[in-house]
Structures are given as structure tokens and as C-alpha cells.
């Protein structure tokens, strides 16, 4: 670990210098003569000389204890050496702080200690370092020591699920390190170290990476992505071009974007990782297999299923050439079956899954996934009874895994619920989603999944006419999704649309218009002005203002719907015809309203020539 190497460089010179010895004073030469007949006895030692001897002995003890601590390798030897060193140093000695830091890092890396013990060591180190006055000559070094102690405290707090404490420690650590990082030009030069010969970039990388983990656990995924981007920049400045480790960093960031459903950003990063691993490790390396499997997932998300299947098959080929018959290969085969389902090759998918079922362990999580995918294929083949049988088997397996793997089981329940939805068994689907949500609420890191599940429950309740029950789920989902994916993610826009629809059902058009306006802003930014979902948001706004009898505003938004569908060309002929029909209906209502009120309010005009031309052409066609 780069951080541990950095710590050893920092700690090594710390405990070497002996304590300064005071110069003994000269002895008094005017002594009384010895008594006759008695042999002269030894002179009493001078107090200064005794102090000097004691200081020298103490310094020797510290040196010896320090040497033993530095040379210790096993956890047992390190603990014994630390106890000896602890006994020889004052409780507020800076060298003791650095020893606590080193011991804590060793215990964390070995995974053999309770995180609370690591936290205790890091806090003890922090307490000493924060009281130590910084000299001008060593202030940078002291700042790095303090940053390392804060990083250790943040890591231990994360392991204890104290995410807000971890965020505080790590943010402070980053603030200390940021001024010490070399400039961009210097970072990419031949020498990356600072003037003292100590490179802080590996420490900053470790802090940033842990910050990304903490923010992901808190559901703040947009911020986590920014930290991972910073990690990539640091890695690119530290590692030589073409390093396989750099390829792994590209893939990690691509996975993070994939988890956010941002496949556009994930694709070039994964392609970079694949290119780098192929050039350095060869086309048949395990890393290349992992890259290609992720590429398959990304292409699936982009609905480019042929490319996804091609990457999946190439990944499986590499895995089989290495004799990898474990869970990675089984998951890849299940992925292949799901891609075939997306391509409409249902019988082929069933054949693949039957082959996988022969190789999986009974009552295992993978067996449950096989039955879920089998149910998906059978549902598309309209074999309802076989589909239900597979889902029942999968649920029985998942129930046994709830305590051991709650996050995976909760995610599987969501997929099972979607299949019950396909079978029009909405109550069963809602029940499974509520069960999944209850499990996720006990997992601190699953806030982003909670938002998705709450959104799905709200949608199904809305679909089944249970509108008042749906609204709290939808409102809760909006807040969770904004925290996890950012306020302008299209998923948040979809939730605003659903909330608006719920308010319309509850005869609250003004509240609905507010939600539709928010949805329109999100869709416009995330999907563009001419995406069908953006046009749908404009249409919803027109409907809401029409219900409120705000006909002028309704006509303005309906005009925007017409313009957007017109830009789609002949493929949107029916949608354009319907949009123009609605505009004419609103216009008739507005004219009637003006007539009844005897008002001279100006009527907003549609581009009559174009609209009339389009309407005439559509009618003729």
C-alpha cells in the first residue's frame, strides 16, 4: 500500500536522535584532607553527572525500543515492541504519536483488529500531534503526519459505519494535504516529490478514495464521482504511462458511472481500461476479461444488445482459457442469458440458463439468480405458470439469505417484483418491494437503492389507484434520489412527473403544475429539449394549466409540444397530430372563456400557417 510505504519513510528518521546531555560541572577542588588511620572512601557522585548518566541511559533505552519497533514484522512482535516503546516515552511525546499511527495502520491493513481499536490508536495519535507546536522547518512534515492520522481515524470510523464522523476526519485531512500537492506541471515531471523528498500524492490518493467510499455510503454519489475523478488524476501523475494499475483505476471509475446509470461517461473509461490492459497484459489476461464483462453491462444499459453480447462472449472465452470456473464465469453466463432475453432470443436464453443451473450450488444466491432470469424468459414466452413456479423457488432461496446478504437479497426482490408486475400481480409486487425497502433501511450504505425502491412502490400504488398511499413514497423517493444522484438526474425528473400525476388524480392541479415544471427543468437539462420525456413534461404542464383554466399558459406549453414533435420529423406524425388537436381544444375553451368574460385579452397564436399545413398534411396522409 502506497500509504504504508509513505508512512515508513516519514517515521523512520523520527526516533533516532538521543536526548541532549547536559555538560557536567567541574568538581570543587577544595576538599578536606582524609582522617588519619582511615582509608579514603569514594567521593559522592556529582548531581549533574548522575543526571547526564540517567539521560544517556534513557536515550539508549528509547533507541533500543525504537529499533525493535522498526524491525518488528509480525503483529505479535509489533505489539510487544510498541508496549516497550510506550513505556520509555512520555505520554505526550510526538514519537509516541507516530508509533500509534504506524501500529494503527498495520492493524487496519492486516484486518486482524477491531476497528474500534484502530480508531482509539488514531485518536491518541491525533491528540498528541494536535498539541505539538509546529516549527517552520518541519511544518509540512507535521501536516502530513496529522493528515495520515486523520485518514486512519476516517477509515476506522467508516468500518464502524460512523459515516458522518468519517467524512469530517477525511475532509480535514484533505484540507491539510491540498496545499502540499505539487502543481500539475511538477506532478507530471520527472520528480514528483516535494522539497523534503516526501511525495504526498499517495497519501492524498488514499484520502480521496476513502472519501469516495464514505460519500457513496451516504448516498452522495455525485460527490463520490468527483472524488474518484480526482483519484484518477492523482494516479495518472504518480504512475508511469501504460501502467496496468492505471487501467484498473479507469475501470473502477467506469463502474461508478455505470452504477449511476451514466453509461455515456462510463463507456470511454472502460474502453481506455481495455486498451491499456490489452497492450500491457495481453488480450487473454484476466483483467481484459473483467473489462469486457463491464463493457457488456454498459452496452446493455445503452440498449446496444448485439455489442453487449459480443463483449460478454469474448469475456467468457478468456475466463475459460484461464480455467476460471467460479462465480465470475457463472455471473457472466447469466448476463449472457439476460442479453439474449433483451434481444428477444428467449428460447436460447432458457437453454443457457438450464446449462448454468447444472453447475450452481443448491440454495445458493446464484441459483436464485438463475431462476429469476429463467422466469424473465418464460414470462416473455407467456408461460405464466412456469414463470410463477420459478419465482416461488427463487423467493424461497432468497428468504434463507436475508440475514447473511441483505443487500443482494433486497436487490433480487426488486427484480422479482418487476416480474410479478409483468404478470399483473401488483399486490405481490408491492409486498416484495416493501419487504426490500425494510431490509435496505437497515443497511447504511444503501440509501441510493432505497430511493429507487420507494419510487417503484409509489408508482405501483399510483398505477393501482391507491393515490393517497402513493404520495408519501414518491415524496420520500425524490429526496433520496436527489441526494444520491444529484437534483438534475433524469430519474428525479421522472419522479416529479409521477408526483404531478398523483396530484392531478387528487384534484390538486396547482401542486401538479409545480411538479411538472420541476420535471421539465430536469428533463431539459439531462435529456435535451426534444427527448420524448421532455416533451411529455411540457404536455403535462399544458394539461395542468388547462385543468386550472389558465388557458393562455396551457396554450404556450402546448405550442412547445407541437414544435418539439415537429422537429422529430415523419416518425412523430401521430404525436404531432394529437398535439395539434389538443391545442385546438384549449383554444376553443379560451375563446369561450373570453367571450363569457367579455375580455380583450390577447390570444397567443400558434404559427397558424405551419400548424395548419402540418394538420392538413397529416389529414391527407
XYZ file of C-alpha atoms in Angstrom:
621
model
C 0.000 0.000 0.000
C 1.377 3.368 -1.043
C 0.226 4.961 2.176
C 2.090 2.482 4.363
C 5.284 2.986 2.350
C 4.862 6.722 2.769
C 4.384 6.323 6.498
C 7.524 4.242 6.862
C 9.520 6.959 5.112
C 8.073 9.522 7.444
C 8.507 7.527 10.624
C 11.993 6.125 10.078
C 14.044 9.211 10.996
C 11.765 10.201 13.842
C 13.052 8.161 16.788
C 16.782 8.206 16.166
C 18.269 11.287 17.895
C 19.236 10.744 21.568
C 18.173 13.233 24.142
C 20.692 16.106 24.632
C 23.104 15.525 27.561
C 23.893 18.463 29.844
C 27.603 19.249 30.267
C 28.771 18.233 33.806
C 30.078 21.000 36.009
C 33.743 20.903 37.264
C 34.235 19.411 40.752
C 35.173 21.573 43.734
C 38.941 21.102 44.334
C 38.966 22.445 47.930
C 38.246 19.141 49.710
C 39.069 18.327 53.395
C 42.046 16.033 53.888
C 41.276 12.429 54.831
C 41.226 11.420 58.515
C 44.334 9.651 59.768
C 44.289 5.876 60.073
C 41.242 5.602 57.810
C 41.310 4.703 54.127
C 39.799 7.413 51.999
C 36.242 6.433 50.773
C 34.822 7.103 47.305
C 33.613 10.580 46.615
C 29.828 11.050 46.274
C 28.783 11.466 42.629
C 28.021 14.971 41.477
C 24.290 15.593 40.813
C 24.918 16.862 37.235
C 26.888 13.778 36.315
C 24.131 11.497 37.600
C 21.541 13.339 35.533
C 23.704 13.043 32.464
C 24.151 9.341 33.000
C 20.408 8.838 33.506
C 19.632 10.821 30.349
C 22.108 8.776 28.368
C 20.593 5.537 29.670
C 17.058 6.744 28.880
C 18.102 7.744 25.386
C 19.703 4.355 24.886
C 16.502 2.649 26.031
C 14.437 4.756 23.608
C 16.833 3.976 20.769
C 16.739 0.278 21.521
C 12.941 0.215 21.852
C 12.603 2.243 18.659
C 14.922 -0.111 16.810
C 12.903 -3.106 17.934
C 9.649 -1.390 16.875
C 11.051 -0.566 13.436
C 12.338 -4.090 12.844
C 9.225 -5.933 14.077
C 7.294 -7.609 11.264
C 4.541 -9.786 12.698
C 1.573 -8.323 14.530
C 2.640 -10.034 17.755
C 6.173 -8.612 17.575
C 4.903 -5.132 16.653
C 2.516 -5.076 19.610
C 5.258 -6.210 22.003
C 7.688 -3.614 20.630
C 5.054 -0.899 20.865
C 4.378 -1.705 24.525
C 8.097 -1.428 25.268
C 8.414 1.854 23.361
C 5.290 3.218 25.059
C 6.862 2.557 28.465
C 10.006 4.544 27.600
C 8.340 7.683 26.213
C 6.323 10.448 27.882
C 2.591 10.243 27.111
C 2.646 13.467 25.064
C 5.802 12.688 23.066
C 5.453 13.203 19.327
C 7.374 9.991 18.685
C 4.673 8.068 20.555
C 2.046 9.654 18.290
C 3.875 8.423 15.209
C 4.232 4.954 16.714
C 0.450 4.867 17.426
C -0.138 5.868 13.809
C 2.111 3.134 12.449
C 0.576 0.471 14.677
C -2.939 1.529 13.735
C -2.126 1.386 10.028
C -0.598 -2.068 10.414
C -3.653 -3.392 12.265
C -6.022 -1.896 9.679
C -4.044 -3.356 6.763
C -3.886 -6.810 8.367
C -7.619 -6.805 9.063
C -6.914 -8.579 12.330
C -8.095 -5.865 14.721
C -11.405 -4.469 15.839
C -11.925 -1.119 14.025
C -12.650 0.470 17.414
C -9.085 -0.326 18.492
C -7.703 1.242 15.302
C -9.879 4.294 15.946
C -8.571 4.534 19.502
C -4.959 4.494 18.277
C -5.655 7.108 15.613
C -7.395 9.408 18.094
C -4.495 9.031 20.537
C -2.068 9.961 17.769
C -4.271 12.924 16.811
C -4.436 14.141 20.397
C -0.638 14.273 20.694
C 0.033 15.733 17.235
C -2.530 18.492 17.669
C -0.799 19.625 20.881
C 2.675 19.583 19.316
C 3.788 23.070 18.226
C 4.919 23.110 14.598
C 8.284 24.582 13.773
C 8.830 26.305 10.444
C 11.299 23.683 9.293
C 9.049 20.710 9.943
C 5.551 22.173 9.494
C 4.904 20.357 6.176
C 6.061 17.073 7.666
C 3.879 17.620 10.723
C 0.906 18.419 8.489
C 1.396 15.127 6.613
C 1.614 13.216 9.905
C -1.604 14.819 11.103
C -3.297 14.143 7.741
C -2.329 10.471 7.984
C -3.745 10.220 11.492
C -6.984 11.837 10.299
C -7.146 9.404 7.369
C -6.735 6.466 9.748
C -9.484 7.843 12.004
C -11.727 8.296 8.967
C -11.106 4.744 7.726
C -11.816 3.243 11.148
C -14.983 5.331 11.506
C -16.120 4.105 8.070
C -15.573 0.477 9.144
C -17.710 1.203 12.209
C -20.450 2.718 9.963
C -19.944 6.136 11.545
C -20.098 7.809 8.167
C -20.540 11.422 9.246
C -17.562 11.159 11.631
C -15.539 9.611 8.817
C -16.498 12.428 6.462
C -15.352 15.026 8.999
C -11.957 13.369 9.592
C -11.249 12.799 5.895
C -12.338 16.269 4.792
C -9.975 17.806 7.319
C -7.170 15.520 6.148
C -7.681 16.615 2.556
C -7.595 20.285 3.558
C -4.166 19.725 5.147
C -2.789 17.882 2.122
C -4.122 20.068 -0.682
C -1.580 22.928 -0.239
C 1.270 20.381 -0.219
C 0.387 18.772 -3.552
C 2.728 19.680 -6.408
C 1.454 21.807 -9.247
C 0.112 19.994 -12.297
C 3.278 20.663 -14.315
C 5.510 19.478 -11.483
C 3.329 16.434 -10.842
C 3.846 15.177 -14.376
C 7.552 15.956 -14.330
C 10.366 13.571 -13.608
C 10.461 14.399 -9.908
C 7.117 14.205 -8.128
C 8.474 14.601 -4.588
C 8.414 17.807 -2.655
C 11.464 19.692 -1.448
C 11.912 17.404 1.555
C 11.895 14.266 -0.586
C 8.443 13.116 0.568
C 5.679 12.686 -2.002
C 2.250 13.431 -0.523
C 0.308 12.303 -3.593
C -0.116 8.662 -2.448
C -1.487 9.941 0.858
C -3.874 12.305 -0.932
C -4.964 9.435 -3.192
C -5.797 7.229 -0.182
C -7.778 10.062 1.435
C -9.724 10.809 -1.766
C -10.537 7.145 -2.319
C -11.865 6.741 1.215
C -13.874 9.961 0.811
C -15.494 8.434 -2.285
C -16.402 5.322 -0.266
C -17.925 7.390 2.546
C -19.947 9.606 0.204
C -21.201 6.561 -1.678
C -22.321 5.052 1.629
C -24.123 8.308 2.463
C -25.861 8.240 -0.904
C -23.965 11.302 -2.181
C -22.902 9.623 -5.397
C -22.364 12.749 -7.472
C -19.792 13.955 -4.933
C -18.249 10.491 -4.761
C -17.739 10.545 -8.531
C -15.874 13.865 -8.221
C -13.528 12.316 -5.642
C -12.934 9.305 -7.887
C -12.116 11.660 -10.763
C -9.541 13.325 -8.503
C -8.151 9.861 -7.661
C -7.690 9.193 -11.356
C -5.827 12.488 -11.834
C -3.500 11.624 -8.938
C -2.896 8.105 -10.272
C -2.074 9.478 -13.728
C 0.510 11.808 -12.167
C 2.050 9.079 -9.960
C 2.154 6.030 -12.240
C 4.141 5.752 -15.466
C 2.118 5.761 -18.705
C 0.792 2.334 -19.586
C 0.685 1.026 -16.014
C -1.836 -1.849 -15.593
C -2.794 -0.353 -12.218
C -3.892 2.776 -14.054
C -6.163 0.604 -16.192
C -7.826 -0.730 -13.051
C -8.484 2.863 -11.933
C -10.155 3.635 -15.263
C -12.378 0.591 -14.795
C -13.264 1.496 -11.186
C -14.450 4.917 -12.325
C -16.383 3.340 -15.200
C -18.119 1.036 -12.706
C -19.057 4.034 -10.569
C -20.631 5.776 -13.570
C -22.408 2.527 -14.511
C -23.899 2.307 -11.023
C -25.237 5.836 -11.594
C -26.700 4.669 -14.944
C -24.458 7.221 -16.661
C -23.363 4.901 -19.452
C -22.210 7.734 -21.704
C -19.410 8.644 -19.263
C -18.682 5.010 -18.373
C -18.097 3.811 -21.947
C -14.887 5.745 -22.845
C -13.337 4.997 -19.449
C -13.975 1.263 -19.800
C -12.621 1.333 -23.364
C -9.469 3.054 -22.058
C -9.045 0.355 -19.419
C -9.474 -2.382 -22.033
C -6.990 -0.775 -24.427
C -4.387 -0.331 -21.693
C -4.769 -3.870 -20.318
C -4.603 -5.416 -23.789
C -1.395 -3.523 -24.621
C 0.355 -4.321 -21.319
C -1.054 -7.698 -20.236
C -2.209 -9.256 -23.495
C -5.637 -9.891 -24.972
C -6.182 -13.040 -22.925
C -5.490 -11.592 -19.463
C -7.964 -11.816 -16.598
C -8.092 -8.004 -16.408
C -9.198 -7.892 -20.038
C -11.949 -10.398 -19.234
C -13.240 -8.137 -16.456
C -13.070 -5.100 -18.753
C -15.095 -6.843 -21.441
C -17.723 -8.037 -18.993
C -18.216 -4.452 -17.756
C -18.378 -3.275 -21.372
C -21.194 -5.764 -21.893
C -23.091 -4.269 -18.956
C -22.561 -0.740 -20.311
C -23.721 -1.661 -23.813
C -26.769 -3.355 -22.271
C -27.583 -0.134 -20.439
C -27.246 1.738 -23.735
C -29.566 -0.858 -25.334
C -26.853 -1.885 -27.792
C -27.511 -5.540 -27.079
C -25.588 -7.032 -30.015
C -22.402 -5.294 -28.880
C -23.140 -6.307 -25.297
C -23.442 -9.981 -26.247
C -20.230 -9.825 -28.280
C -18.258 -8.408 -25.333
C -19.804 -10.941 -22.960
C -18.849 -13.875 -25.174
C -15.272 -12.613 -25.529
C -15.060 -12.201 -21.751
C -16.282 -15.760 -21.189
C -13.760 -17.075 -23.703
C -10.866 -15.505 -21.778
C -12.182 -16.788 -18.453
C -12.499 -20.316 -19.776
C -8.977 -20.191 -21.226
C -7.693 -19.441 -17.717
C -9.773 -22.238 -16.227
C -11.941 -19.821 -14.262
C -14.993 -21.886 -13.372
C -16.075 -19.856 -10.343
C -18.730 -17.287 -9.671
C -17.325 -14.740 -12.159
C -17.895 -17.113 -15.073
C -21.341 -18.130 -13.812
C -22.387 -14.489 -13.480
C -21.091 -13.828 -16.990
C -23.209 -16.695 -18.343
C -26.297 -15.341 -16.556
C -25.531 -11.904 -18.049
C -25.403 -13.519 -21.482
C -28.829 -15.079 -20.949
C -30.281 -11.719 -19.892
C -28.838 -10.067 -23.010
C -30.439 -12.757 -25.161
C -33.755 -12.022 -23.429
C -33.333 -8.340 -24.293
C -32.686 -9.372 -27.904
C -35.869 -11.446 -27.922
C -33.977 -14.767 -28.106
C -35.999 -16.310 -25.289
C -35.524 -19.988 -26.152
C -31.747 -19.522 -26.415
C -31.747 -17.795 -23.033
C -33.643 -20.689 -21.452
C -31.105 -23.130 -22.895
C -28.176 -21.153 -21.461
C -29.810 -20.921 -18.043
C -30.571 -24.646 -17.897
C -26.888 -25.306 -18.526
C -25.875 -22.867 -15.759
C -28.386 -24.443 -13.351
C -26.484 -27.729 -13.572
C -23.291 -26.077 -12.296
C -24.550 -23.939 -9.408
C -24.724 -24.947 -5.782
C -28.189 -25.781 -4.431
C -29.896 -22.993 -2.442
C -27.119 -20.563 -3.348
C -27.593 -16.921 -4.293
C -26.502 -17.724 -7.867
C -29.164 -20.428 -8.125
C -31.770 -17.841 -7.152
C -30.489 -15.517 -9.891
C -30.734 -18.357 -12.428
C -34.404 -18.934 -11.557
C -35.130 -15.193 -11.716
C -33.642 -14.937 -15.212
C -35.458 -18.138 -16.211
C -38.720 -16.577 -15.021
C -37.990 -13.494 -17.112
C -37.528 -15.580 -20.259
C -40.640 -17.679 -19.554
C -42.729 -14.560 -18.880
C -41.799 -13.246 -22.304
C -42.813 -16.629 -23.743
C -46.180 -16.102 -21.984
C -45.787 -19.214 -19.836
C -47.338 -17.764 -16.705
C -47.488 -20.913 -14.572
C -43.851 -21.844 -15.245
C -42.880 -18.244 -14.531
C -44.619 -18.288 -11.130
C -43.007 -21.628 -10.269
C -39.528 -20.204 -10.941
C -40.288 -17.086 -8.908
C -41.517 -19.139 -5.966
C -38.317 -21.189 -5.967
C -36.198 -18.032 -6.155
C -38.077 -16.396 -3.260
C -37.679 -19.500 -1.080
C -33.923 -19.391 -1.627
C -33.702 -15.647 -1.025
C -35.592 -15.849 2.267
C -32.820 -18.067 3.653
C -30.188 -15.493 2.641
C -31.811 -12.370 4.100
C -29.612 -12.208 7.203
C -26.348 -13.181 5.512
C -26.600 -10.997 2.386
C -29.381 -8.442 2.896
C -28.203 -6.018 0.195
C -28.086 -8.691 -2.530
C -31.393 -10.216 -1.442
C -33.095 -6.806 -1.383
C -31.879 -6.129 -4.923
C -33.115 -9.538 -6.077
C -36.546 -8.897 -4.537
C -36.807 -5.754 -6.662
C -36.215 -7.771 -9.825
C -38.694 -10.451 -8.750
C -41.312 -7.763 -8.085
C -40.898 -6.442 -11.638
C -41.726 -9.920 -12.967
C -44.836 -10.161 -10.790
C -45.758 -6.791 -12.244
C -45.459 -8.298 -15.748
C -47.917 -10.984 -14.587
C -50.291 -8.230 -13.350
C -49.910 -9.440 -9.753
C -49.431 -5.945 -8.396
C -50.151 -6.704 -4.740
C -47.439 -9.348 -4.706
C -45.027 -6.948 -6.416
C -45.755 -4.161 -3.904
C -45.392 -6.573 -0.971
C -41.927 -7.670 -2.144
C -40.832 -4.076 -2.712
C -41.913 -3.083 0.804
C -40.000 -6.058 2.168
C -36.946 -4.989 0.201
C -37.269 -1.392 1.462
C -37.446 -2.593 5.068
C -34.189 -4.506 4.594
C -32.420 -1.633 2.852
C -33.321 0.814 5.626
C -31.136 -1.272 7.957
C -28.139 -1.003 5.604
C -26.430 2.397 5.977
C -24.775 2.230 2.539
C -27.980 1.526 0.602
C -29.604 4.950 0.505
C -29.477 5.124 -3.306
C -31.305 1.792 -3.530
C -33.893 2.965 -1.002
C -34.778 5.835 -3.321
C -35.262 3.504 -6.283
C -37.420 1.076 -4.317
C -39.559 3.808 -2.756
C -40.077 5.275 -6.236
C -41.210 1.898 -7.558
C -43.650 1.386 -4.693
C -45.114 4.834 -5.272
C -45.504 4.168 -8.992
C -47.285 0.832 -8.476
C -49.612 2.310 -5.845
C -50.394 5.131 -8.266
C -50.980 2.607 -11.039
C -53.412 0.613 -8.902
C -55.400 3.697 -7.875
C -54.054 3.959 -4.310
C -53.061 7.573 -4.852
C -53.011 8.943 -1.261
C -50.832 5.989 -0.215
C -48.512 6.564 -3.179
C -47.691 10.217 -2.496
C -45.540 9.738 0.677
C -43.433 7.096 -1.097
C -42.919 9.348 -4.114
C -42.028 12.373 -1.979
C -39.542 10.326 0.046
C -38.040 8.892 -3.140
C -37.479 12.378 -4.598
C -35.374 13.459 -1.621
C -33.344 10.243 -1.566
C -32.744 10.311 -5.315
C -31.635 13.956 -5.243
C -29.118 13.139 -2.501
C -27.819 10.081 -4.331
C -27.775 11.151 -7.972
C -27.995 14.920 -7.919
C -31.009 17.198 -8.456
C -30.797 17.132 -12.279
C -30.723 13.346 -12.804
C -33.456 12.197 -15.179
C -34.681 9.703 -12.555
C -35.518 12.653 -10.316
C -37.395 14.229 -13.228
C -39.425 11.054 -13.682
C -40.371 11.144 -10.003
C -41.530 14.751 -10.315
C -43.713 13.655 -13.221
C -45.222 10.836 -11.148
C -45.864 13.184 -8.235
C -47.549 15.610 -10.596
C -49.746 12.811 -11.920
C -50.687 11.877 -8.337
C -51.643 15.466 -7.518
C -53.746 15.625 -10.700
C -55.596 12.489 -9.570
C -56.181 14.173 -6.207
C -57.620 17.248 -7.996
C -54.703 19.463 -6.983
C -53.684 20.892 -10.359
C -51.678 23.764 -8.879
C -49.414 21.357 -6.954
C -49.259 19.182 -10.053
C -48.126 22.131 -12.189
C -45.291 22.807 -9.739
C -44.109 19.193 -10.013
C -44.398 19.152 -13.798
C -42.406 22.399 -14.015
C -39.593 20.816 -11.949
C -39.756 17.709 -14.146
C -39.485 19.852 -17.273
C -36.356 21.610 -15.977
C -34.660 18.316 -15.095
C -35.585 16.607 -18.366
C -34.474 19.612 -20.410
C -31.014 19.549 -18.787
C -30.481 15.783 -18.560
C -32.148 14.592 -21.790
C -32.365 17.646 -24.066
C -35.327 19.688 -25.332
C -36.548 17.190 -27.940
C -36.454 13.958 -25.937
C -39.848 12.280 -25.650
C -39.764 12.515 -21.824
C -39.054 16.251 -22.026
C -41.939 16.710 -24.447
C -44.105 14.673 -22.070
C -43.275 17.104 -19.257
C -44.379 20.035 -21.430
C -47.575 18.159 -22.268
C -48.233 17.532 -18.578
C -47.781 21.238 -17.873
C -50.255 22.102 -20.606
C -52.762 19.634 -19.138
C -52.325 21.022 -15.606
C -52.843 24.647 -16.649
C -55.790 23.596 -18.779
C -57.337 21.992 -15.665
C -56.683 25.231 -13.747
C -58.407 27.192 -16.581
C -55.147 29.095 -17.156
C -55.678 28.712 -20.873
C -53.022 31.181 -22.040
C -50.273 29.298 -20.208
C -51.713 25.973 -21.332
C -51.577 27.096 -24.968
C -47.969 28.304 -24.587
C -46.846 24.901 -23.342
C -48.950 23.069 -25.934
C -47.232 25.130 -28.648
C -43.880 23.930 -27.313
C -45.111 20.339 -27.561
C -46.041 20.900 -31.220
C -42.686 22.463 -32.056
C -40.784 19.615 -30.384
C -42.741 16.853 -32.133
C -42.362 18.670 -35.445
C -38.569 18.517 -35.006
C -38.810 14.719 -34.831
C -39.889 14.557 -38.461
C -42.168 11.945 -40.068
C -41.547 9.397 -37.278
C -43.620 11.539 -34.885
C -46.540 12.133 -37.279
C -49.196 10.715 -34.948
C -47.833 12.535 -31.901
C -47.805 15.825 -33.816
C -51.387 15.318 -34.967
C -52.522 14.676 -31.384
C -50.612 17.723 -30.074
C -52.271 19.996 -32.646
C -55.702 18.553 -31.778
C -55.150 19.355 -28.086
C -54.030 22.874 -28.940
C -57.242 23.474 -30.866
C -59.312 22.158 -27.943
C -57.598 24.528 -25.479
C -58.018 27.383 -27.960
C -61.773 26.743 -28.186
C -62.048 26.782 -24.376
C -60.063 30.006 -24.221
C -62.276 31.704 -26.799
C -65.369 30.605 -24.902
C -63.846 31.904 -21.664
C -63.002 35.251 -23.271
C -66.488 35.504 -24.711
C -68.141 34.819 -21.377
C -65.902 37.309 -19.585
C -66.126 39.861 -22.405
C -62.356 40.262 -22.120
C -59.982 41.755 -24.643
C -57.039 39.622 -23.552
C -54.763 38.877 -26.473
C -54.901 35.282 -27.682
C -51.499 33.598 -28.056
C -51.235 32.436 -31.635
C -49.869 29.159 -32.863
C -47.884 29.534 -36.070
C -51.121 29.008 -37.994
C -49.625 28.546 -41.397
C -47.204 25.886 -40.237
C -49.685 24.252 -37.877
C -52.434 24.322 -40.476
C -50.090 22.941 -43.093
C -48.986 20.141 -40.791
C -52.547 19.379 -39.783
C -53.678 19.308 -43.419
C -50.757 17.113 -44.450
C -51.397 14.705 -41.605
C -55.088 14.505 -42.520
C -54.253 13.832 -46.162
C -51.755 11.126 -45.239
